mmCIF file of C-alpha atoms in Angstrom:
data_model
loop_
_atom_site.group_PDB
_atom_site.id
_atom_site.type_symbol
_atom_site.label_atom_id
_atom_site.label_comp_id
_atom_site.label_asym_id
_atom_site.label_seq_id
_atom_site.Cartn_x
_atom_site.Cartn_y
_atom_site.Cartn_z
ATOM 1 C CA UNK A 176 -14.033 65.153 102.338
ATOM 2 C CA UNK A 177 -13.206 67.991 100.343
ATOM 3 C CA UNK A 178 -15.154 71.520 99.933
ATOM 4 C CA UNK A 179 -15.659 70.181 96.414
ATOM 5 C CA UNK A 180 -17.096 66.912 97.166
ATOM 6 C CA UNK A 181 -18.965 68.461 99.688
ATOM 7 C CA UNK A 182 -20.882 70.332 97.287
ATOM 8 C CA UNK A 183 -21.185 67.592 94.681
ATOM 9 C CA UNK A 184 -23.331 65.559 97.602
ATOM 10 C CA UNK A 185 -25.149 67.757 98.958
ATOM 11 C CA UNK A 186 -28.752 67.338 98.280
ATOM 12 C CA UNK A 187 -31.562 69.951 97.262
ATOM 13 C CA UNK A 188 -33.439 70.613 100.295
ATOM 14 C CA UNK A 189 -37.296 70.684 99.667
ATOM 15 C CA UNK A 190 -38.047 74.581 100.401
ATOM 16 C CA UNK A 191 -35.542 75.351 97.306
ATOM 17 C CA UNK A 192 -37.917 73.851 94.977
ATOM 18 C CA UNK A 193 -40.854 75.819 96.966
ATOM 19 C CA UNK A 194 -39.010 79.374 96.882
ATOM 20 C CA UNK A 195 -38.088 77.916 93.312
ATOM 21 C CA UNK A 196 -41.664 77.791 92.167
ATOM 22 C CA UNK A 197 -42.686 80.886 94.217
ATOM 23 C CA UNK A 198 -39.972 83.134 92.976
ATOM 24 C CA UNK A 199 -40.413 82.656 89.622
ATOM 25 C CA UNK A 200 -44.546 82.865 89.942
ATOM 26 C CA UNK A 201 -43.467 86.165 91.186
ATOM 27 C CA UNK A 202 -40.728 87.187 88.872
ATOM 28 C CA UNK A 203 -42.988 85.757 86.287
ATOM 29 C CA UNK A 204 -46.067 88.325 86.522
ATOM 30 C CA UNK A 205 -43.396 90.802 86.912
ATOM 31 C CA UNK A 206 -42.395 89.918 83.310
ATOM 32 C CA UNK A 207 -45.618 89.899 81.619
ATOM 33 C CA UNK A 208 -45.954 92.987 83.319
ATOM 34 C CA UNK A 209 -42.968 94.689 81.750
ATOM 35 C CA UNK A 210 -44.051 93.174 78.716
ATOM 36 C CA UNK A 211 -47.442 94.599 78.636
ATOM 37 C CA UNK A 212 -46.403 97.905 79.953
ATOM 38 C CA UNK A 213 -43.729 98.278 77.413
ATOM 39 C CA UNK A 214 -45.886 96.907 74.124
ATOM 40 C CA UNK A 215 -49.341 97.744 75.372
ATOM 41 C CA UNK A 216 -48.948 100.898 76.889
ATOM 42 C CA UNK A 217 -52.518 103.076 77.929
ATOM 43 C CA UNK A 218 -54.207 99.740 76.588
ATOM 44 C CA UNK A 219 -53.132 97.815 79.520
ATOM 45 C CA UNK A 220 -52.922 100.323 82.007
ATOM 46 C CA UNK A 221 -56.521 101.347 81.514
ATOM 47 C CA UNK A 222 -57.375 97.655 81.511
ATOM 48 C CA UNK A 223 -55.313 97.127 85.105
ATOM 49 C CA UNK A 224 -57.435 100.028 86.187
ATOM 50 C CA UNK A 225 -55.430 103.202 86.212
ATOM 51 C CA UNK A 226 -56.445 106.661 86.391
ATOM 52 C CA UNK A 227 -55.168 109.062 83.499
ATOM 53 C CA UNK A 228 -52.923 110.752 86.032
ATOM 54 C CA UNK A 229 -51.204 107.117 86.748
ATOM 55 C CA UNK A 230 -50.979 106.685 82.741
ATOM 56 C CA UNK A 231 -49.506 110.002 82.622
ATOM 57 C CA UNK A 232 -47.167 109.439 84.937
ATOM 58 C CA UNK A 233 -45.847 105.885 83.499
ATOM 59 C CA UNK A 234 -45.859 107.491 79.923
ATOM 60 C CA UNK A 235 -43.347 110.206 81.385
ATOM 61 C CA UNK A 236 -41.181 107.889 83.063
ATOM 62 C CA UNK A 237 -37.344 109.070 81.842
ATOM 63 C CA UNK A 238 -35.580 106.302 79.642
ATOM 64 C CA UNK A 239 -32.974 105.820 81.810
ATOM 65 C CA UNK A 240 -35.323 104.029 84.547
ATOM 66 C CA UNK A 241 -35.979 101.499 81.861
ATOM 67 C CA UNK A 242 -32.037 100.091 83.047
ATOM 68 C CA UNK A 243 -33.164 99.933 86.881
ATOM 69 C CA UNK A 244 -36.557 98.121 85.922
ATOM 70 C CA UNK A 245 -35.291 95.920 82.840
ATOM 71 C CA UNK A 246 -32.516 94.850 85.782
ATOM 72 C CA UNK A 247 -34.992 94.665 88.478
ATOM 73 C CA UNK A 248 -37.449 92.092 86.482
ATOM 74 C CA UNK A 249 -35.389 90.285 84.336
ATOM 75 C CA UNK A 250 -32.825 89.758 87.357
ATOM 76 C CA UNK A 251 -35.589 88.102 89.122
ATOM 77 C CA UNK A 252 -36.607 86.022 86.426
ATOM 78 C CA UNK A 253 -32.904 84.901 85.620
ATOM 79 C CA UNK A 254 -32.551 84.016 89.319
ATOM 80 C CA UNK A 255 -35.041 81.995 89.727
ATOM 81 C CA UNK A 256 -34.251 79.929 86.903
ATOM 82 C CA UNK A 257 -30.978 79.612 87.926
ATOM 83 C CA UNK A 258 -32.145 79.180 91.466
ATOM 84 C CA UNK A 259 -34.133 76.115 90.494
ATOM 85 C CA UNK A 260 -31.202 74.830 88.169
ATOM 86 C CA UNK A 261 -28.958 75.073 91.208
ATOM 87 C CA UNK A 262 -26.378 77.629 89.964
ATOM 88 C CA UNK A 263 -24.611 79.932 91.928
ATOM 89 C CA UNK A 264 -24.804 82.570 89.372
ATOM 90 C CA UNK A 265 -28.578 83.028 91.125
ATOM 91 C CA UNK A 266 -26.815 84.977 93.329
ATOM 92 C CA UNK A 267 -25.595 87.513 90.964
ATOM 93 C CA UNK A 268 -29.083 87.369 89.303
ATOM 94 C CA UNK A 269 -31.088 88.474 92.515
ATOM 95 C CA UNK A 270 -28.405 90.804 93.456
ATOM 96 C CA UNK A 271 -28.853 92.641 90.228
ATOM 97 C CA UNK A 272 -32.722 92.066 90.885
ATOM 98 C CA UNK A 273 -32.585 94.105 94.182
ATOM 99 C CA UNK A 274 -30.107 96.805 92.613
ATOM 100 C CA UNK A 275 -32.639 97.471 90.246
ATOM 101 C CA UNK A 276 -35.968 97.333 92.751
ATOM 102 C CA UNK A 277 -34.104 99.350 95.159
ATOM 103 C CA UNK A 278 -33.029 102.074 92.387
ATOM 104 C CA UNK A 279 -36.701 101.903 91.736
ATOM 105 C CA UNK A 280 -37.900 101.933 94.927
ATOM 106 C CA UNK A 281 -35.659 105.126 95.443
ATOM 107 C CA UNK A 282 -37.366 107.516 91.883
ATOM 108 C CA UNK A 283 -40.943 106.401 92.758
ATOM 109 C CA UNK A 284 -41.057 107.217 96.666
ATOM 110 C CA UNK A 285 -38.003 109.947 96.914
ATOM 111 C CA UNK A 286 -37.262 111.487 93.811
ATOM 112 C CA UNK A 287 -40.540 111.432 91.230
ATOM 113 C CA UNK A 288 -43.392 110.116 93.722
ATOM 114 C CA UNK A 289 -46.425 108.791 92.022
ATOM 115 C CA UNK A 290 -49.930 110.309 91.852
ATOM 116 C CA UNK A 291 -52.622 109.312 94.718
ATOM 117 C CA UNK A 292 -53.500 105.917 92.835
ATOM 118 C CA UNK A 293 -57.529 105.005 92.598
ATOM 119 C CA UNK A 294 -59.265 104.064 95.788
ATOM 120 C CA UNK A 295 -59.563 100.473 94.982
ATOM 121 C CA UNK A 296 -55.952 100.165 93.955
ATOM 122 C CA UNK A 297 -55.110 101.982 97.235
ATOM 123 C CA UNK A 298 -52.972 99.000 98.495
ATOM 124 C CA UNK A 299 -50.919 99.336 95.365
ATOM 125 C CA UNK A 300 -48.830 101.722 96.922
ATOM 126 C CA UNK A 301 -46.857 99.464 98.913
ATOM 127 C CA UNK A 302 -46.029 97.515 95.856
ATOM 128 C CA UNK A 303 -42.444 98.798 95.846
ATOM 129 C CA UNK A 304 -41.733 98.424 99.309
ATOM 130 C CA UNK A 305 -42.999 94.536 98.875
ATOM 131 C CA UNK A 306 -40.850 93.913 95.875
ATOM 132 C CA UNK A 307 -37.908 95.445 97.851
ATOM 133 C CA UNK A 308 -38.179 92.997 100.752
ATOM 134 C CA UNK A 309 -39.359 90.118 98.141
ATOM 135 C CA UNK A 310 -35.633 90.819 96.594
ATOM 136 C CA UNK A 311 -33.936 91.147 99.597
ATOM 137 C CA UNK A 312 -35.664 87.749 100.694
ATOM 138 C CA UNK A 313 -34.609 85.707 97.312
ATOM 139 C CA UNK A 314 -30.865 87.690 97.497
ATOM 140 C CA UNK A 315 -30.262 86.268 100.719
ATOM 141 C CA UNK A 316 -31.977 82.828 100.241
ATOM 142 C CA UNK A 317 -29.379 81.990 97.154
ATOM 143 C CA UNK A 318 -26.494 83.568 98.959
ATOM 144 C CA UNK A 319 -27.390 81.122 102.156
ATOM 145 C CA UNK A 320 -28.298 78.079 99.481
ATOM 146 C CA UNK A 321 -24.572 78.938 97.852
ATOM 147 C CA UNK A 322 -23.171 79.311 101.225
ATOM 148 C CA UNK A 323 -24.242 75.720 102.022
ATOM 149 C CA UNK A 324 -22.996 74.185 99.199
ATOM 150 C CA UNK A 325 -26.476 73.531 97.645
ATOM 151 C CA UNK A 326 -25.601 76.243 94.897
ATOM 152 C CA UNK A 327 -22.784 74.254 92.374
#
């Protein structure tokens, strides 16, 4: 049996559909975040709960991190999609996904850390580090899923 025949028989294991679904819940709110953030501005930040000094910071966020985030969300949306669809390209999708998260990751920890957030939104501050491993987790799960031929 050949490598291509393989891959034409192979059938969709049951926790694709599951990491399916649950990726692109995920990658999902992450859009309508970007959405809201980026048409909505102070409206929905003050409505999510954030302090001026969190608006502040948001509204001063340099243009270029738009490319890192736009990547970042969109990636993960893309590669669940095609994740679900069974392409391989969800590979490419999440691995642009993490590029972006990690670049991310990098300006709001390292280079431009955020302001204390609000003590009930305290827990928010691991929200990077989460999305990180989340695209590290979906990055690896396609690359495995393409690796076993369940990926066309």
């Amino acid at each position: 049996m050949t490598d291509t025949t393989t891959r034409m028989t192979t059938a969709t294991p049951w926790h694709l559909w599951a990491v399916g679904v649950l990726s692109l819940l995920w990658s999902g709110y992450g859009g309508y975040d970007f959405i809201m953030t980026t048409t909505q501005g102070e409206a929905y930040f003050r409505a999510s709960g954030f302090d001026q000094a969190m608006i502040d910071y948001f509204n001063a966020m340099p243009g270029w991190m738009y490319v890192p985030w736009t990547l970042g969300v969109w990636g993960a949306v893309a590669g669940s999609i095609l994740l679900l669809l069974r392409n391989r390209l969800a590979v490419w999708a999440f691995g642009l996904s993490l590029i972006g998260a990690v670049v991310s990751l990098i300006y709001g920890q390292f280079v431009n850390p955020m302001p204390a957030l609000p003590a009930e939104m305290a827990m928010m501050t691991y929200m990077p580090w989460v999305i990180t491993a989340v695209a590290v987790f979906l990055l690896w799960y396609a690359w495995t899923m393409a690796k076993k031929g369940v990926l066309r």
